mmCIF file of C-alpha atoms and ligand atoms in Angstrom:
data_model
loop_
_atom_site.group_PDB
_atom_site.id
_atom_site.type_symbol
_atom_site.label_atom_id
_atom_site.label_comp_id
_atom_site.label_asym_id
_atom_site.label_seq_id
_atom_site.Cartn_x
_atom_site.Cartn_y
_atom_site.Cartn_z
ATOM 1 C CA UNK A 1 -1.193 -6.177 -25.944
ATOM 2 C CA UNK A 2 -0.844 -3.030 -23.897
ATOM 3 C CA UNK A 3 -2.480 -2.434 -20.560
ATOM 4 C CA UNK A 4 -5.091 0.331 -20.566
ATOM 5 C CA UNK A 5 -4.503 0.881 -16.834
ATOM 6 C CA UNK A 6 -0.905 1.834 -17.615
ATOM 7 C CA UNK A 7 -1.966 4.870 -19.617
ATOM 8 C CA UNK A 8 -2.277 8.326 -18.063
ATOM 9 C CA UNK A 9 -4.978 10.740 -19.159
ATOM 10 C CA UNK A 10 -2.548 12.961 -21.057
ATOM 11 C CA UNK A 11 -1.047 9.958 -22.839
ATOM 12 C CA UNK A 12 -4.534 8.859 -23.753
ATOM 13 C CA UNK A 13 -5.203 12.274 -25.238
ATOM 14 C CA UNK A 14 -2.124 11.905 -27.417
ATOM 15 C CA UNK A 15 -3.132 8.376 -28.479
ATOM 16 C CA UNK A 16 -6.652 9.472 -29.374
ATOM 17 C CA UNK A 17 -5.749 12.661 -31.199
ATOM 18 C CA UNK A 18 -7.046 14.040 -33.516
ATOM 19 C CA UNK A 19 -10.367 12.756 -32.143
ATOM 20 C CA UNK A 20 -12.002 15.238 -29.789
ATOM 21 C CA UNK A 21 -11.176 15.170 -26.076
ATOM 22 C CA UNK A 22 -14.703 14.168 -25.119
ATOM 23 C CA UNK A 23 -13.953 10.615 -26.323
ATOM 24 C CA UNK A 24 -10.920 10.436 -24.081
ATOM 25 C CA UNK A 25 -13.147 11.259 -21.130
ATOM 26 C CA UNK A 26 -15.673 8.651 -22.179
ATOM 27 C CA UNK A 27 -12.966 5.994 -22.263
ATOM 28 C CA UNK A 28 -11.555 6.979 -18.879
ATOM 29 C CA UNK A 29 -14.964 7.157 -17.222
ATOM 30 C CA UNK A 30 -16.087 3.873 -18.617
ATOM 31 C CA UNK A 31 -12.956 2.093 -17.401
ATOM 32 C CA UNK A 32 -12.700 3.706 -13.963
ATOM 33 C CA UNK A 33 -16.235 4.672 -12.992
ATOM 34 C CA UNK A 34 -18.237 1.913 -14.693
ATOM 35 C CA UNK A 35 -15.626 -0.849 -14.329
ATOM 36 C CA UNK A 36 -15.914 -1.747 -17.986
ATOM 37 C CA UNK A 37 -13.264 -4.169 -19.154
ATOM 38 C CA UNK A 38 -13.793 -3.009 -22.709
ATOM 39 C CA UNK A 39 -14.227 0.744 -22.362
ATOM 40 C CA UNK A 40 -13.670 1.148 -26.096
ATOM 41 C CA UNK A 41 -17.016 -0.504 -26.742
ATOM 42 C CA UNK A 42 -18.900 2.343 -25.048
ATOM 43 C CA UNK A 43 -21.571 3.657 -27.447
ATOM 44 C CA UNK A 44 -20.767 6.940 -29.123
ATOM 45 C CA UNK A 45 -17.063 6.358 -29.717
ATOM 46 C CA UNK A 46 -15.840 6.606 -33.312
ATOM 47 C CA UNK A 47 -15.502 3.161 -34.803
ATOM 48 C CA UNK A 48 -11.907 3.722 -35.831
ATOM 49 C CA UNK A 49 -10.973 4.530 -32.253
ATOM 50 C CA UNK A 50 -12.808 1.522 -30.836
ATOM 51 C CA UNK A 51 -11.088 -0.762 -33.289
ATOM 52 C CA UNK A 52 -7.656 0.625 -32.567
ATOM 53 C CA UNK A 53 -8.082 0.046 -28.831
ATOM 54 C CA UNK A 54 -9.655 -3.371 -29.257
ATOM 55 C CA UNK A 55 -6.681 -4.443 -31.350
ATOM 56 C CA UNK A 56 -3.953 -3.061 -29.109
ATOM 57 C CA UNK A 57 -5.205 -2.917 -25.523
ATOM 58 C CA UNK A 58 -6.656 -4.919 -22.734
ATOM 59 C CA UNK A 59 -8.153 -3.350 -19.669
ATOM 60 C CA UNK A 60 -7.150 -5.113 -16.481
ATOM 61 C CA UNK A 61 -4.946 -8.142 -16.874
ATOM 62 C CA UNK A 62 -5.415 -9.209 -13.262
ATOM 63 C CA UNK A 63 -8.108 -11.249 -11.531
ATOM 64 C CA UNK A 64 -9.118 -12.156 -7.994
ATOM 65 C CA UNK A 65 -7.852 -15.684 -7.662
ATOM 66 C CA UNK A 66 -8.954 -16.256 -4.099
ATOM 67 C CA UNK A 67 -10.657 -14.182 -1.416
ATOM 68 C CA UNK A 68 -10.984 -14.718 2.324
ATOM 69 C CA UNK A 69 -13.212 -12.680 4.608
ATOM 70 C CA UNK A 70 -12.239 -12.376 8.272
ATOM 71 C CA UNK A 71 -14.976 -13.441 10.671
ATOM 72 C CA UNK A 72 -13.566 -11.079 13.288
ATOM 73 C CA UNK A 73 -13.515 -7.747 11.556
ATOM 74 C CA UNK A 74 -14.680 -8.137 7.944
ATOM 75 C CA UNK A 75 -11.175 -7.665 6.538
ATOM 76 C CA UNK A 76 -10.925 -9.255 3.108
ATOM 77 C CA UNK A 77 -7.697 -10.688 1.769
ATOM 78 C CA UNK A 78 -7.431 -10.998 -1.996
ATOM 79 C CA UNK A 79 -4.978 -13.197 -3.732
ATOM 80 C CA UNK A 80 -4.623 -11.479 -7.081
ATOM 81 C CA UNK A 81 -3.368 -13.404 -10.082
ATOM 82 C CA UNK A 82 -1.394 -11.434 -12.635
ATOM 83 C CA UNK A 83 -1.134 -12.128 -16.323
ATOM 84 C CA UNK A 84 2.073 -14.149 -16.000
ATOM 85 C CA UNK A 85 0.600 -16.254 -13.186
ATOM 86 C CA UNK A 86 2.391 -14.391 -10.374
ATOM 87 C CA UNK A 87 0.298 -14.004 -7.234
ATOM 88 C CA UNK A 88 0.190 -10.932 -5.046
ATOM 89 C CA UNK A 89 -1.991 -9.914 -2.144
ATOM 90 C CA UNK A 90 -4.121 -6.912 -1.323
ATOM 91 C CA UNK A 91 -6.137 -6.428 1.839
ATOM 92 C CA UNK A 92 -9.454 -4.601 2.124
ATOM 93 C CA UNK A 93 -9.960 -3.052 5.553
ATOM 94 C CA UNK A 94 -13.386 -1.758 6.573
ATOM 95 C CA UNK A 95 -13.219 0.972 9.195
ATOM 96 C CA UNK A 96 -15.919 3.102 10.765
ATOM 97 C CA UNK A 97 -16.896 5.280 7.867
ATOM 98 C CA UNK A 98 -14.351 4.373 5.294
ATOM 99 C CA UNK A 99 -12.740 1.565 3.412
ATOM 100 C CA UNK A 100 -8.979 1.309 3.038
ATOM 101 C CA UNK A 101 -7.114 -0.944 0.666
ATOM 102 C CA UNK A 102 -3.593 -2.138 1.384
ATOM 103 C CA UNK A 103 -1.839 -2.778 -1.932
ATOM 104 C CA UNK A 104 1.343 -4.513 -3.034
ATOM 105 C CA UNK A 105 3.963 -2.719 -5.093
ATOM 106 C CA UNK A 106 6.221 -5.653 -5.992
ATOM 107 C CA UNK A 107 6.121 -9.425 -6.237
ATOM 108 C CA UNK A 108 8.288 -10.200 -3.201
ATOM 109 C CA UNK A 109 10.700 -7.577 -1.891
ATOM 110 C CA UNK A 110 14.421 -6.913 -2.110
ATOM 111 C CA UNK A 111 14.774 -5.286 1.306
ATOM 112 C CA UNK A 112 15.105 -8.405 3.476
ATOM 113 C CA UNK A 113 14.024 -6.824 6.785
ATOM 114 C CA UNK A 114 14.761 -9.610 9.230
ATOM 115 C CA UNK A 115 11.299 -9.820 10.856
ATOM 116 C CA UNK A 116 9.237 -9.597 7.648
ATOM 117 C CA UNK A 117 8.018 -12.620 5.753
ATOM 118 C CA UNK A 118 7.797 -10.967 2.376
ATOM 119 C CA UNK A 119 11.458 -10.072 2.881
ATOM 120 C CA UNK A 120 12.366 -13.751 2.877
ATOM 121 C CA UNK A 121 10.981 -14.265 -0.608
ATOM 122 C CA UNK A 122 13.445 -11.904 -2.233
ATOM 123 C CA UNK A 123 12.337 -9.797 -5.173
ATOM 124 C CA UNK A 124 10.599 -11.720 -7.941
ATOM 125 C CA UNK A 125 9.647 -8.754 -10.074
ATOM 126 C CA UNK A 126 8.314 -5.212 -10.127
ATOM 127 C CA UNK A 127 4.624 -4.509 -10.566
ATOM 128 C CA UNK A 128 3.594 -2.244 -13.410
ATOM 129 C CA UNK A 129 1.491 0.838 -12.675
ATOM 130 C CA UNK A 130 -1.405 -0.995 -14.317
ATOM 131 C CA UNK A 131 -1.023 -3.908 -11.902
ATOM 132 C CA UNK A 132 -1.066 -1.541 -8.923
ATOM 133 C CA UNK A 133 -4.212 0.138 -10.259
ATOM 134 C CA UNK A 134 -5.796 -3.223 -11.043
ATOM 135 C CA UNK A 135 -5.685 -4.128 -7.335
ATOM 136 C CA UNK A 136 -7.691 -0.999 -6.559
ATOM 137 C CA UNK A 137 -10.212 -1.530 -9.333
ATOM 138 C CA UNK A 138 -10.707 -5.200 -8.436
ATOM 139 C CA UNK A 139 -11.320 -4.256 -4.806
ATOM 140 C CA UNK A 140 -13.774 -1.503 -5.711
ATOM 141 C CA UNK A 141 -15.656 -3.842 -8.033
ATOM 142 C CA UNK A 142 -15.743 -6.433 -5.232
ATOM 143 C CA UNK A 143 -17.212 -3.914 -2.782
ATOM 144 C CA UNK A 144 -19.831 -2.948 -5.343
ATOM 145 C CA UNK A 145 -20.869 -6.536 -5.952
ATOM 146 C CA UNK A 146 -21.051 -7.480 -2.231
ATOM 147 C CA UNK A 147 -23.998 -5.523 -0.791
ATOM 148 C CA UNK A 148 -24.282 -7.934 2.148
ATOM 149 C CA UNK A 149 -20.711 -7.162 3.198
ATOM 150 C CA UNK A 150 -21.472 -3.428 3.021
ATOM 151 C CA UNK A 151 -24.790 -3.713 4.842
ATOM 152 C CA UNK A 152 -23.285 -5.764 7.638
ATOM 153 C CA UNK A 153 -20.957 -2.871 8.387
ATOM 154 C CA UNK A 154 -23.578 -0.164 7.922
ATOM 155 C CA UNK A 155 -21.988 1.198 4.750
ATOM 156 C CA UNK A 156 -24.222 2.991 2.256
ATOM 157 C CA UNK A 157 -24.437 1.752 -1.338
ATOM 158 C CA UNK A 158 -22.071 4.436 -2.616
ATOM 159 C CA UNK A 159 -19.240 3.951 -0.167
ATOM 160 C CA UNK A 160 -16.214 2.433 -1.791
ATOM 161 C CA UNK A 161 -12.457 2.198 -1.317
ATOM 162 C CA UNK A 162 -11.406 5.789 -0.596
ATOM 163 C CA UNK A 163 -8.029 5.256 1.036
ATOM 164 C CA UNK A 164 -5.014 3.362 -0.194
ATOM 165 C CA UNK A 165 -1.961 2.340 1.785
ATOM 166 C CA UNK A 166 1.129 0.964 0.070
ATOM 167 C CA UNK A 167 1.826 -1.449 2.899
ATOM 168 C CA UNK A 168 1.417 -4.763 1.154
ATOM 169 C CA UNK A 169 4.212 -6.751 -0.401
ATOM 170 C CA UNK A 170 7.241 -4.826 -1.569
ATOM 171 C CA UNK A 171 9.111 -1.597 -1.033
ATOM 172 C CA UNK A 172 7.151 0.938 -3.112
ATOM 173 C CA UNK A 173 10.130 3.267 -3.465
ATOM 174 C CA UNK A 174 12.177 0.491 -5.060
ATOM 175 C CA UNK A 175 9.547 0.764 -7.812
ATOM 176 C CA UNK A 176 9.153 4.505 -7.801
ATOM 177 C CA UNK A 177 8.408 5.150 -11.489
ATOM 178 C CA UNK A 178 5.510 2.693 -11.574
ATOM 179 C CA UNK A 179 4.354 4.025 -8.208
ATOM 180 C CA UNK A 180 4.265 7.617 -9.480
ATOM 181 C CA UNK A 181 2.463 6.643 -12.651
ATOM 182 C CA UNK A 182 -0.156 4.773 -10.614
ATOM 183 C CA UNK A 183 -0.672 7.829 -8.378
ATOM 184 C CA UNK A 184 -1.188 10.015 -11.383
ATOM 185 C CA UNK A 185 -3.965 7.799 -12.721
ATOM 186 C CA UNK A 186 -5.533 7.042 -9.312
ATOM 187 C CA UNK A 187 -5.891 10.766 -8.558
ATOM 188 C CA UNK A 188 -7.444 11.674 -11.897
ATOM 189 C CA UNK A 189 -10.827 13.244 -11.048
ATOM 190 C CA UNK A 190 -12.556 11.808 -14.115
ATOM 191 C CA UNK A 191 -10.916 8.451 -13.393
ATOM 192 C CA UNK A 192 -10.619 6.748 -10.002
ATOM 193 C CA UNK A 193 -10.768 10.169 -8.305
ATOM 194 C CA UNK A 194 -8.639 9.529 -5.216
ATOM 195 C CA UNK A 195 -7.359 12.401 -3.149
ATOM 196 C CA UNK A 196 -3.580 12.309 -2.823
ATOM 197 C CA UNK A 197 -3.780 12.851 0.922
ATOM 198 C CA UNK A 198 -5.734 9.641 1.247
ATOM 199 C CA UNK A 199 -2.944 7.631 -0.280
ATOM 200 C CA UNK A 200 -0.103 6.622 2.049
ATOM 201 C CA UNK A 201 3.175 5.352 0.730
ATOM 202 C CA UNK A 202 5.040 3.338 3.323
ATOM 203 C CA UNK A 203 8.804 3.015 3.054
ATOM 204 C CA UNK A 204 11.567 1.269 4.941
ATOM 205 C CA UNK A 205 13.591 4.492 4.516
ATOM 206 C CA UNK A 206 14.553 4.760 0.846
ATOM 207 C CA UNK A 207 15.873 8.337 0.851
ATOM 208 C CA UNK A 208 16.359 8.756 -2.907
ATOM 209 C CA UNK A 209 12.867 7.402 -3.467
ATOM 210 C CA UNK A 210 11.368 9.691 -0.812
ATOM 211 C CA UNK A 211 12.925 12.735 -2.472
ATOM 212 C CA UNK A 212 11.807 11.630 -5.903
ATOM 213 C CA UNK A 213 8.253 10.935 -4.735
ATOM 214 C CA UNK A 214 7.787 14.099 -2.663
ATOM 215 C CA UNK A 215 9.120 16.301 -5.441
ATOM 216 C CA UNK A 216 6.507 14.929 -7.807
ATOM 217 C CA UNK A 217 3.681 14.505 -5.262
ATOM 218 C CA UNK A 218 4.276 16.755 -2.241
ATOM 219 C CA UNK A 219 0.764 16.119 -0.936
ATOM 220 C CA UNK A 220 0.936 12.337 -0.814
ATOM 221 C CA UNK A 221 0.977 10.922 2.735
ATOM 222 C CA UNK A 222 4.208 9.330 3.801
ATOM 223 C CA UNK A 223 4.656 6.503 6.282
ATOM 224 C CA UNK A 224 8.119 5.603 7.552
ATOM 225 C CA UNK A 225 8.871 2.206 9.032
ATOM 226 C CA UNK A 226 11.246 3.002 11.864
ATOM 227 C CA UNK A 227 11.570 -0.019 14.208
ATOM 228 C CA UNK A 228 14.870 1.178 15.691
ATOM 229 C CA UNK A 229 16.620 4.514 16.006
ATOM 230 C CA UNK A 230 20.307 3.777 16.348
ATOM 231 C CA UNK A 231 22.271 2.622 13.347
ATOM 232 C CA UNK A 232 23.655 -0.576 14.800
ATOM 233 C CA UNK A 233 20.255 -1.898 15.859
ATOM 234 C CA UNK A 234 18.391 -0.605 12.847
ATOM 235 C CA UNK A 235 20.868 -1.963 10.304
ATOM 236 C CA UNK A 236 20.482 -5.386 11.871
ATOM 237 C CA UNK A 237 16.711 -5.321 11.478
ATOM 238 C CA UNK A 238 16.611 -3.384 8.220
ATOM 239 C CA UNK A 239 19.579 -3.653 5.861
ATOM 240 C CA UNK A 240 18.401 -0.533 3.981
ATOM 241 C CA UNK A 241 19.700 1.485 6.952
ATOM 242 C CA UNK A 242 23.279 0.812 5.807
ATOM 243 C CA UNK A 243 22.624 2.641 2.577
ATOM 244 C CA UNK A 244 20.544 5.460 4.079
ATOM 245 C CA UNK A 245 21.173 5.845 7.816
ATOM 246 C CA UNK A 246 17.954 6.793 9.571
ATOM 247 C CA UNK A 247 19.218 10.181 10.787
ATOM 248 C CA UNK A 248 19.738 11.299 7.178
ATOM 249 C CA UNK A 249 16.217 10.269 6.258
ATOM 250 C CA UNK A 250 14.726 12.039 9.259
ATOM 251 C CA UNK A 251 16.791 15.190 8.635
ATOM 252 C CA UNK A 252 15.476 15.390 5.095
ATOM 253 C CA UNK A 253 11.890 14.949 6.334
ATOM 254 C CA UNK A 254 12.305 17.647 8.994
ATOM 255 C CA UNK A 255 13.374 20.068 6.310
ATOM 256 C CA UNK A 256 10.544 19.042 3.970
ATOM 257 C CA UNK A 257 7.749 19.160 6.559
ATOM 258 C CA UNK A 258 8.867 22.356 8.248
ATOM 259 C CA UNK A 259 6.642 24.497 6.060
ATOM 260 C CA UNK A 260 3.913 21.969 5.343
ATOM 261 C CA UNK A 261 1.238 23.115 7.800
ATOM 262 C CA UNK A 262 -1.028 20.442 9.237
ATOM 263 C CA UNK A 263 0.833 17.591 7.562
ATOM 264 C CA UNK A 264 2.583 14.830 9.429
ATOM 265 C CA UNK A 265 4.526 11.670 8.788
ATOM 266 C CA UNK A 266 3.134 8.388 10.026
ATOM 267 C CA UNK A 267 5.814 6.494 11.901
ATOM 268 C CA UNK A 268 5.392 2.748 12.099
ATOM 269 C CA UNK A 269 7.207 0.956 14.855
ATOM 270 C CA UNK A 270 6.857 -2.797 15.048
ATOM 271 C CA UNK A 271 7.566 -3.849 18.633
ATOM 272 C CA UNK A 272 9.670 -6.994 19.023
ATOM 273 C CA UNK A 273 10.107 -8.482 22.510
ATOM 274 C CA UNK A 274 13.605 -7.937 23.898
ATOM 275 C CA UNK A 275 14.807 -6.273 20.699
ATOM 276 C CA UNK A 276 13.348 -2.761 20.482
ATOM 277 C CA UNK A 277 10.984 -2.378 23.443
ATOM 278 C CA UNK A 278 12.990 -0.746 26.241
ATOM 279 C CA UNK A 279 12.524 2.712 27.766
ATOM 280 C CA UNK A 280 15.895 3.755 26.406
ATOM 281 C CA UNK A 281 14.687 2.818 22.923
ATOM 282 C CA UNK A 282 11.453 4.750 23.420
ATOM 283 C CA UNK A 283 13.544 7.750 24.448
ATOM 284 C CA UNK A 284 15.572 7.220 21.257
ATOM 285 C CA UNK A 285 12.363 7.702 19.257
ATOM 286 C CA UNK A 286 11.560 10.925 21.095
ATOM 287 C CA UNK A 287 15.070 12.296 20.514
ATOM 288 C CA UNK A 288 15.279 11.298 16.856
ATOM 289 C CA UNK A 289 11.891 12.707 15.903
ATOM 290 C CA UNK A 290 12.098 16.011 17.777
ATOM 291 C CA UNK A 291 11.080 18.724 15.338
ATOM 292 C CA UNK A 292 9.244 16.436 12.901
ATOM 293 C CA UNK A 293 5.423 16.422 12.958
ATOM 294 C CA UNK A 294 4.538 12.745 13.409
ATOM 295 C CA UNK A 295 1.899 10.290 14.450
ATOM 296 C CA UNK A 296 3.301 7.042 15.750
ATOM 297 C CA UNK A 297 1.677 3.670 15.306
ATOM 298 C CA UNK A 298 3.179 0.955 17.409
ATOM 299 C CA UNK A 299 2.384 -2.497 16.091
ATOM 300 C CA UNK A 300 3.072 -5.681 18.026
ATOM 301 C CA UNK A 301 5.117 -8.037 15.864
ATOM 302 C CA UNK A 302 3.108 -10.705 14.109
ATOM 303 C CA UNK A 303 4.836 -14.001 14.203
ATOM 304 C CA UNK A 304 4.191 -16.385 11.356
ATOM 305 C CA UNK A 305 5.900 -19.742 11.293
ATOM 306 C CA UNK A 306 9.297 -20.308 12.870
ATOM 307 C CA UNK A 307 10.981 -17.021 13.776
ATOM 308 C CA UNK A 308 13.865 -15.841 15.904
ATOM 309 C CA UNK A 309 11.599 -13.020 17.105
ATOM 310 C CA UNK A 310 8.691 -12.767 19.505
ATOM 311 C CA UNK A 311 5.856 -10.298 19.876
ATOM 312 C CA UNK A 312 5.727 -8.226 23.071
ATOM 313 C CA UNK A 313 3.692 -9.039 26.191
ATOM 314 C CA UNK A 314 0.684 -6.717 26.500
ATOM 315 C CA UNK A 315 2.144 -5.027 29.601
ATOM 316 C CA UNK A 316 5.452 -4.169 28.003
ATOM 317 C CA UNK A 317 3.670 -2.878 24.898
ATOM 318 C CA UNK A 318 1.546 -0.660 27.129
ATOM 319 C CA UNK A 319 4.613 0.583 29.040
ATOM 320 C CA UNK A 320 6.259 1.483 25.747
ATOM 321 C CA UNK A 321 3.157 3.341 24.553
ATOM 322 C CA UNK A 322 2.778 5.138 27.867
ATOM 323 C CA UNK A 323 6.386 6.315 27.809
ATOM 324 C CA UNK A 324 5.971 7.867 24.351
ATOM 325 C CA UNK A 325 2.636 9.365 25.323
ATOM 326 C CA UNK A 326 4.094 10.989 28.412
ATOM 327 C CA UNK A 327 6.834 12.480 26.290
ATOM 328 C CA UNK A 328 4.094 14.259 24.351
ATOM 329 C CA UNK A 329 4.036 12.053 21.257
ATOM 330 C CA UNK A 330 0.828 11.231 19.390
ATOM 331 C CA UNK A 331 0.890 7.463 19.654
ATOM 332 C CA UNK A 332 -1.546 4.610 19.032
ATOM 333 C CA UNK A 333 -1.254 0.875 19.362
ATOM 334 C CA UNK A 334 -2.377 -0.786 16.149
ATOM 335 C CA UNK A 335 -3.333 -4.387 16.096
ATOM 336 C CA UNK A 336 -3.170 -5.998 12.687
ATOM 337 C CA UNK A 337 -6.507 -6.799 11.163
ATOM 338 C CA UNK A 338 -7.590 -10.045 9.619
ATOM 339 C CA UNK A 339 -5.555 -12.258 11.961
ATOM 340 C CA UNK A 340 -7.671 -15.310 11.145
ATOM 341 C CA UNK A 341 -7.062 -15.061 7.399
ATOM 342 C CA UNK A 342 -3.310 -14.399 7.434
ATOM 343 C CA UNK A 343 -3.875 -10.839 6.300
ATOM 344 C CA UNK A 344 -1.855 -9.222 9.070
ATOM 345 C CA UNK A 345 1.270 -7.097 8.579
ATOM 346 C CA UNK A 346 4.235 -9.124 7.545
ATOM 347 C CA UNK A 347 2.062 -12.121 6.744
ATOM 348 C CA UNK A 348 1.579 -11.238 3.144
ATOM 349 C CA UNK A 349 3.398 -14.166 1.767
ATOM 350 C CA UNK A 350 1.696 -16.132 -0.866
ATOM 351 C CA UNK A 351 0.502 -19.099 1.163
ATOM 352 C CA UNK A 352 -0.902 -20.696 -1.933
ATOM 353 C CA UNK A 353 2.536 -21.062 -3.499
ATOM 354 C CA UNK A 354 3.858 -22.510 -0.275
ATOM 355 C CA UNK A 355 1.018 -25.013 -0.100
ATOM 356 C CA UNK A 356 1.604 -26.091 -3.685
ATOM 357 C CA UNK A 357 5.314 -26.440 -3.073
ATOM 358 C CA UNK A 358 4.729 -28.601 -0.012
ATOM 359 C CA UNK A 359 2.216 -30.841 -1.738
ATOM 360 C CA UNK A 360 4.547 -31.221 -4.717
ATOM 361 C CA UNK A 361 7.241 -32.659 -2.489
ATOM 362 C CA UNK A 362 4.765 -34.942 -0.752
ATOM 363 C CA UNK A 363 4.541 -33.272 2.672
HETATM 364 N N1 SAH B 1 8.331 -1.818 2.462
HETATM 365 C C1 SAH B 1 7.418 -0.890 3.047
HETATM 366 C C2 SAH B 1 5.973 -1.332 3.027
HETATM 367 C C3 SAH B 1 5.626 -2.776 3.305
HETATM 368 S S1 SAH B 1 5.629 -3.400 4.929
HETATM 369 C C4 SAH B 1 7.843 -0.548 4.465
HETATM 370 O O1 SAH B 1 8.803 -1.116 4.937
HETATM 371 O O2 SAH B 1 7.239 0.331 5.056
HETATM 372 C C5 SAH B 1 4.362 -2.595 5.826
HETATM 373 C C6 SAH B 1 4.667 -2.527 7.322
HETATM 374 O O3 SAH B 1 4.537 -3.819 7.941
HETATM 375 C C7 SAH B 1 6.085 -2.054 7.612
HETATM 376 O O4 SAH B 1 6.063 -1.106 8.654
HETATM 377 C C8 SAH B 1 6.745 -3.338 8.074
HETATM 378 O O5 SAH B 1 7.878 -3.076 8.838
HETATM 379 C C9 SAH B 1 5.623 -4.003 8.842
HETATM 380 N N2 SAH B 1 5.836 -5.423 9.112
HETATM 381 C C10 SAH B 1 6.506 -6.318 8.350
HETATM 382 N N3 SAH B 1 6.505 -7.528 8.940
HETATM 383 C C11 SAH B 1 5.827 -7.397 10.086
HETATM 384 C C12 SAH B 1 5.483 -8.301 11.129
HETATM 385 N N4 SAH B 1 5.834 -9.589 11.074
HETATM 386 N N5 SAH B 1 4.756 -7.828 12.166
HETATM 387 C C13 SAH B 1 4.366 -6.533 12.210
HETATM 388 N N6 SAH B 1 4.661 -5.644 11.263
HETATM 389 C C14 SAH B 1 5.400 -6.061 10.214
#
């Protein structure tokens, strides 16, 4: 069976031809606006078309396997089960007037950044575009069916997930074709209707992927995980730096953003005590990014389980922020949400699998 969520609007038009285009719209609306899992059963569609889809397609192969709601901030972590049994995570983050979903792009990750837990899993497999979209549709359906969660945060009945960040498990640009296909569907006005600017793709610095993505979707928001600015230090934390040294990535971005008025790159900098938190390192950020419009988020490292690394003391984090601020950078400290439900950055490892593995060996 094929996945309906994998199909773009123009492909759907080709599949449905010679039936009139109005049926294509009906199918798309029913799947993406009404959350139907059998959009081909919508009244008014020609029987032949309905039968063809019923025989060949399913709409959404994924399901919410487990959900945890943070008592602190209302963050919801979903464990999503895919058709082959693989588990991934997405995190729903309520903010003041909007709801953001953090999605996964791969099962595991090949990048092996030394401080990241997903990195330790290695890459299990790529997600399909349909599986990326399924995370969004499952989260939107969840929001719709949880009025008490919305009311508690003062959200009106029509507010839903309007922002997406590709900051869950995986390196999205190691899965760039599926990523691009998912963006195409997610931004379809008669479908999910996202605005490209409200989708942020976060990368460890995959230069080929950045070029590929920005050529196809120049308006998508880009987030770059920096964490260190000189090659020796950065390559130790992030092996991808050996393939694409950070200066090359930043040079390309400077060129790209030079005539993109009012756009900026989000820089993520995870602060690790004694590793990347000195004044000299803050100055390195200022020097490297000169000439690139950026906003910087500094995130204290989250430590999960045994780790060679430690998060920073609040005072040293504040000193680091202050230094950047005084150099004229737009900088914010971001604390990970959902700390009590293991939803924080770098914690998106599938605990469930770990628990099962430990109980299987009698621990
Ligand atoms: N591969 C992509 C997106 C996934 S990670 C990327 O590297 O950007 C999303 C963000 O969480 C990245 O900035 C990553 O460096 C950060 N992160 C990973 N582990 C973390 C941890 N333990 N504490 C804080 N941030 C972490």
